[in-house]
Amino acid sequence: MSATDIGTLIVKSPETLGGRPRIAGTRVSVQRITAWYKLGLNAEEIAERMGNVNLVQVYAALTYYHANREEIEAYISAEKADYKRLATEMGQAI
């Protein structure tokens, strides 16, 4: 059995997801995992519902979120603002 270097589980690269932190080897952002978590799902439920990430990866994403809350909250706020702007431009009520 080999140990996993937890520092390798979350990565950032400018060419993927605009450089936002994500689970290594996937296009699943920490922001996305955080959104499920903030909706009340626990790590096991998130891994089960997503299907393409495992429990270790979900915990790594949640650990990154808690250690870097301001960064992830800024991404979430920007996404909400973009959604509101686009909805307004399209004449849809929010």
Short mmCIF file of N, CA and C in Angstrom, two decimals:
data_model
loop_
_atom_site.label_atom_id
_atom_site.label_comp_id
_atom_site.label_asym_id
_atom_site.label_seq_id
_atom_site.Cartn_x
_atom_site.Cartn_y
_atom_site.Cartn_z
N MET A 1 0.85 -1.19 0.00
CA MET A 1 0.00 0.00 0.00
C MET A 1 0.89 1.24 0.00
N SER A 2 0.60 2.16 -0.89
CA SER A 2 1.39 3.39 -0.95
C SER A 2 0.58 4.55 -0.40
N ALA A 3 1.28 5.50 0.16
CA ALA A 3 0.64 6.69 0.72
C ALA A 3 0.36 7.69 -0.39
N THR A 4 -0.69 8.47 -0.21
CA THR A 4 -1.04 9.52 -1.16
C THR A 4 -0.57 10.85 -0.60
N ASP A 5 0.17 11.58 -1.38
CA ASP A 5 0.58 12.93 -1.01
C ASP A 5 -0.63 13.83 -1.22
N ILE A 6 -1.25 14.26 -0.13
CA ILE A 6 -2.49 15.02 -0.27
C ILE A 6 -2.29 16.36 -0.99
N GLY A 7 -1.05 16.83 -1.03
CA GLY A 7 -0.76 18.06 -1.76
C GLY A 7 -0.91 17.93 -3.26
N THR A 8 -1.07 16.72 -3.75
CA THR A 8 -1.21 16.51 -5.19
C THR A 8 -2.67 16.37 -5.61
N LEU A 9 -3.59 16.40 -4.68
CA LEU A 9 -4.99 16.15 -5.00
C LEU A 9 -5.73 17.35 -5.59
N ILE A 10 -5.28 18.55 -5.27
CA ILE A 10 -5.91 19.77 -5.79
C ILE A 10 -4.86 20.51 -6.61
N VAL A 11 -5.21 20.90 -7.82
CA VAL A 11 -4.28 21.59 -8.71
C VAL A 11 -4.93 22.82 -9.31
N LYS A 12 -4.09 23.70 -9.84
CA LYS A 12 -4.53 24.87 -10.60
C LYS A 12 -3.70 24.91 -11.87
N SER A 13 -4.35 25.14 -12.98
CA SER A 13 -3.63 25.34 -14.23
C SER A 13 -4.41 26.33 -15.08
N PRO A 14 -3.73 27.32 -15.64
CA PRO A 14 -4.42 28.39 -16.36
C PRO A 14 -5.28 27.89 -17.52
N GLU A 15 -4.89 26.77 -18.14
CA GLU A 15 -5.62 26.28 -19.30
C GLU A 15 -6.87 25.47 -18.95
N THR A 16 -7.08 25.21 -17.67
CA THR A 16 -8.26 24.42 -17.25
C THR A 16 -9.06 25.21 -16.22
N LEU A 17 -10.33 25.42 -16.51
CA LEU A 17 -11.25 26.14 -15.62
C LEU A 17 -10.74 27.53 -15.25
N GLY A 18 -10.01 28.14 -16.16
CA GLY A 18 -9.52 29.49 -15.91
C GLY A 18 -8.56 29.60 -14.74
N GLY A 19 -7.92 28.50 -14.39
CA GLY A 19 -6.97 28.51 -13.28
C GLY A 19 -7.58 28.30 -11.92
N ARG A 20 -8.87 28.05 -11.89
CA ARG A 20 -9.51 27.80 -10.59
C ARG A 20 -9.07 26.45 -10.04
N PRO A 21 -8.99 26.34 -8.71
CA PRO A 21 -8.56 25.06 -8.14
C PRO A 21 -9.55 23.95 -8.45
N ARG A 22 -8.99 22.78 -8.77
CA ARG A 22 -9.82 21.64 -9.16
C ARG A 22 -9.19 20.35 -8.67
N ILE A 23 -9.96 19.30 -8.70
CA ILE A 23 -9.46 17.99 -8.35
C ILE A 23 -8.54 17.51 -9.47
N ALA A 24 -7.33 17.12 -9.12
CA ALA A 24 -6.34 16.69 -10.11
C ALA A 24 -6.90 15.57 -10.98
N GLY A 25 -6.63 15.67 -12.28
CA GLY A 25 -7.07 14.65 -13.22
C GLY A 25 -8.53 14.77 -13.64
N THR A 26 -9.19 15.84 -13.19
CA THR A 26 -10.60 16.05 -13.52
C THR A 26 -10.82 17.51 -13.88
N ARG A 27 -12.04 17.82 -14.29
CA ARG A 27 -12.46 19.20 -14.48
C ARG A 27 -13.46 19.59 -13.38
N VAL A 28 -13.41 18.90 -12.27
CA VAL A 28 -14.30 19.17 -11.14
C VAL A 28 -13.63 20.21 -10.24
N SER A 29 -14.25 21.38 -10.15
CA SER A 29 -13.67 22.47 -9.37
C SER A 29 -13.99 22.32 -7.87
N VAL A 30 -13.11 22.91 -7.08
CA VAL A 30 -13.37 22.99 -5.64
C VAL A 30 -14.66 23.77 -5.43
N GLN A 31 -14.89 24.77 -6.24
CA GLN A 31 -16.11 25.57 -6.16
C GLN A 31 -17.35 24.70 -6.33
N ARG A 32 -17.32 23.77 -7.25
CA ARG A 32 -18.47 22.89 -7.49
C ARG A 32 -18.73 21.98 -6.29
N ILE A 33 -17.68 21.40 -5.74
CA ILE A 33 -17.82 20.57 -4.54
C ILE A 33 -18.37 21.41 -3.40
N THR A 34 -17.85 22.63 -3.27
CA THR A 34 -18.30 23.54 -2.22
C THR A 34 -19.78 23.86 -2.36
N ALA A 35 -20.25 24.05 -3.58
CA ALA A 35 -21.66 24.36 -3.80
C ALA A 35 -22.55 23.23 -3.29
N TRP A 36 -22.18 21.98 -3.58
CA TRP A 36 -22.95 20.83 -3.08
C TRP A 36 -22.92 20.81 -1.55
N TYR A 37 -21.75 21.07 -0.99
CA TYR A 37 -21.57 21.08 0.47
C TYR A 37 -22.45 22.16 1.11
N LYS A 38 -22.48 23.33 0.51
CA LYS A 38 -23.28 24.43 1.05
C LYS A 38 -24.78 24.17 0.92
N LEU A 39 -25.16 23.26 0.02
CA LEU A 39 -26.56 22.86 -0.10
C LEU A 39 -26.95 21.84 0.97
N GLY A 40 -25.97 21.41 1.76
CA GLY A 40 -26.26 20.50 2.86
C GLY A 40 -25.83 19.07 2.66
N LEU A 41 -25.20 18.76 1.53
CA LEU A 41 -24.75 17.39 1.30
C LEU A 41 -23.43 17.15 2.05
N ASN A 42 -23.28 15.94 2.57
CA ASN A 42 -22.00 15.60 3.19
C ASN A 42 -21.07 15.02 2.14
N ALA A 43 -19.83 14.77 2.52
CA ALA A 43 -18.82 14.31 1.56
C ALA A 43 -19.23 13.01 0.88
N GLU A 44 -19.78 12.09 1.63
CA GLU A 44 -20.21 10.81 1.04
C GLU A 44 -21.30 11.01 0.00
N GLU A 45 -22.26 11.88 0.30
CA GLU A 45 -23.35 12.15 -0.64
C GLU A 45 -22.83 12.84 -1.90
N ILE A 46 -21.87 13.74 -1.74
CA ILE A 46 -21.31 14.43 -2.91
C ILE A 46 -20.61 13.43 -3.82
N ALA A 47 -19.77 12.58 -3.24
CA ALA A 47 -19.05 11.58 -4.04
C ALA A 47 -20.03 10.65 -4.75
N GLU A 48 -21.07 10.24 -4.05
CA GLU A 48 -22.06 9.34 -4.64
C GLU A 48 -22.82 10.01 -5.78
N ARG A 49 -23.26 11.24 -5.58
CA ARG A 49 -24.04 11.93 -6.60
C ARG A 49 -23.21 12.30 -7.83
N MET A 50 -21.97 12.68 -7.60
CA MET A 50 -21.13 13.08 -8.73
C MET A 50 -20.66 11.87 -9.53
N GLY A 51 -20.29 10.82 -8.85
CA GLY A 51 -19.91 9.60 -9.52
C GLY A 51 -18.52 9.56 -10.13
N ASN A 52 -17.96 10.72 -10.49
CA ASN A 52 -16.65 10.73 -11.13
C ASN A 52 -15.52 11.17 -10.21
N VAL A 53 -15.82 11.34 -8.93
CA VAL A 53 -14.81 11.63 -7.92
C VAL A 53 -15.02 10.71 -6.73
N ASN A 54 -13.93 10.44 -6.02
CA ASN A 54 -14.06 9.56 -4.86
C ASN A 54 -14.07 10.37 -3.57
N LEU A 55 -14.28 9.68 -2.49
CA LEU A 55 -14.42 10.34 -1.18
C LEU A 55 -13.15 11.10 -0.80
N VAL A 56 -11.99 10.54 -1.07
CA VAL A 56 -10.73 11.22 -0.76
C VAL A 56 -10.65 12.55 -1.50
N GLN A 57 -11.04 12.55 -2.77
CA GLN A 57 -11.00 13.77 -3.57
C GLN A 57 -11.98 14.81 -3.05
N VAL A 58 -13.16 14.38 -2.63
CA VAL A 58 -14.14 15.32 -2.09
C VAL A 58 -13.62 15.94 -0.80
N TYR A 59 -13.07 15.13 0.08
CA TYR A 59 -12.50 15.67 1.32
C TYR A 59 -11.35 16.62 1.03
N ALA A 60 -10.54 16.32 0.04
CA ALA A 60 -9.44 17.23 -0.33
C ALA A 60 -10.00 18.57 -0.78
N ALA A 61 -11.06 18.54 -1.60
CA ALA A 61 -11.68 19.78 -2.08
C ALA A 61 -12.28 20.58 -0.91
N LEU A 62 -12.93 19.89 -0.01
CA LEU A 62 -13.51 20.57 1.15
C LEU A 62 -12.44 21.14 2.07
N THR A 63 -11.34 20.42 2.21
CA THR A 63 -10.22 20.92 3.01
C THR A 63 -9.64 22.17 2.36
N TYR A 64 -9.49 22.14 1.04
CA TYR A 64 -8.99 23.31 0.32
C TYR A 64 -9.94 24.49 0.54
N TYR A 65 -11.23 24.24 0.43
CA TYR A 65 -12.21 25.30 0.64
C TYR A 65 -12.07 25.92 2.03
N HIS A 66 -12.01 25.09 3.06
CA HIS A 66 -11.93 25.61 4.42
C HIS A 66 -10.61 26.33 4.69
N ALA A 67 -9.54 25.91 4.02
CA ALA A 67 -8.25 26.56 4.20
C ALA A 67 -8.13 27.84 3.35
N ASN A 68 -8.97 27.96 2.33
CA ASN A 68 -8.90 29.08 1.39
C ASN A 68 -10.29 29.65 1.11
N ARG A 69 -11.04 29.81 2.16
CA ARG A 69 -12.44 30.21 2.05
C ARG A 69 -12.64 31.49 1.25
N GLU A 70 -11.82 32.50 1.49
CA GLU A 70 -12.00 33.79 0.78
C GLU A 70 -11.87 33.61 -0.73
N GLU A 71 -10.90 32.82 -1.17
CA GLU A 71 -10.69 32.59 -2.60
C GLU A 71 -11.91 31.92 -3.22
N ILE A 72 -12.41 30.87 -2.61
CA ILE A 72 -13.53 30.12 -3.18
C ILE A 72 -14.81 30.94 -3.10
N GLU A 73 -15.03 31.64 -2.00
CA GLU A 73 -16.21 32.50 -1.89
C GLU A 73 -16.20 33.60 -2.94
N ALA A 74 -15.01 34.10 -3.29
CA ALA A 74 -14.92 35.12 -4.34
C ALA A 74 -15.35 34.54 -5.69
N TYR A 75 -14.94 33.29 -5.98
CA TYR A 75 -15.37 32.64 -7.22
C TYR A 75 -16.89 32.46 -7.23
N ILE A 76 -17.44 32.05 -6.10
CA ILE A 76 -18.89 31.83 -6.01
C ILE A 76 -19.63 33.16 -6.20
N SER A 77 -19.16 34.22 -5.57
CA SER A 77 -19.79 35.53 -5.71
C SER A 77 -19.73 36.03 -7.15
N ALA A 78 -18.59 35.84 -7.80
CA ALA A 78 -18.45 36.27 -9.19
C ALA A 78 -19.39 35.49 -10.09
N GLU A 79 -19.54 34.20 -9.84
CA GLU A 79 -20.44 33.39 -10.65
C GLU A 79 -21.90 33.83 -10.47
N LYS A 80 -22.28 34.14 -9.23
CA LYS A 80 -23.64 34.63 -8.97
C LYS A 80 -23.88 35.97 -9.67
N ALA A 81 -22.89 36.85 -9.62
CA ALA A 81 -23.03 38.15 -10.27
C ALA A 81 -23.15 37.99 -11.78
N ASP A 82 -22.36 37.09 -12.36
CA ASP A 82 -22.47 36.82 -13.80
C ASP A 82 -23.85 36.29 -14.15
N TYR A 83 -24.35 35.39 -13.34
CA TYR A 83 -25.68 34.83 -13.58
C TYR A 83 -26.75 35.93 -13.56
N LYS A 84 -26.69 36.78 -12.54
CA LYS A 84 -27.67 37.86 -12.43
C LYS A 84 -27.57 38.81 -13.61
N ARG A 85 -26.35 39.14 -14.02
CA ARG A 85 -26.16 40.05 -15.15
C ARG A 85 -26.73 39.44 -16.43
N LEU A 86 -26.43 38.17 -16.68
CA LEU A 86 -26.94 37.51 -17.88
C LEU A 86 -28.45 37.39 -17.86
N ALA A 87 -29.01 37.09 -16.71
CA ALA A 87 -30.46 36.96 -16.60
C ALA A 87 -31.13 38.31 -16.86
N THR A 88 -30.53 39.37 -16.35
CA THR A 88 -31.07 40.70 -16.58
C THR A 88 -30.99 41.07 -18.05
N GLU A 89 -29.85 40.78 -18.69
CA GLU A 89 -29.69 41.05 -20.11
C GLU A 89 -30.70 40.31 -20.96
N MET A 90 -31.09 39.14 -20.52
CA MET A 90 -32.04 38.32 -21.28
C MET A 90 -33.47 38.63 -20.87
N GLY A 91 -33.64 39.56 -19.93
CA GLY A 91 -34.98 39.95 -19.51
C GLY A 91 -35.69 38.93 -18.66
N GLN A 92 -34.93 38.10 -17.97
CA GLN A 92 -35.54 37.07 -17.12
C GLN A 92 -35.50 37.51 -15.68
N ALA A 93 -36.55 37.19 -14.98
CA ALA A 93 -36.60 37.48 -13.56
C ALA A 93 -35.71 36.48 -12.82
N ILE A 94 -35.10 36.96 -11.76
CA ILE A 94 -34.21 36.09 -10.97
C ILE A 94 -34.93 35.62 -9.73
#
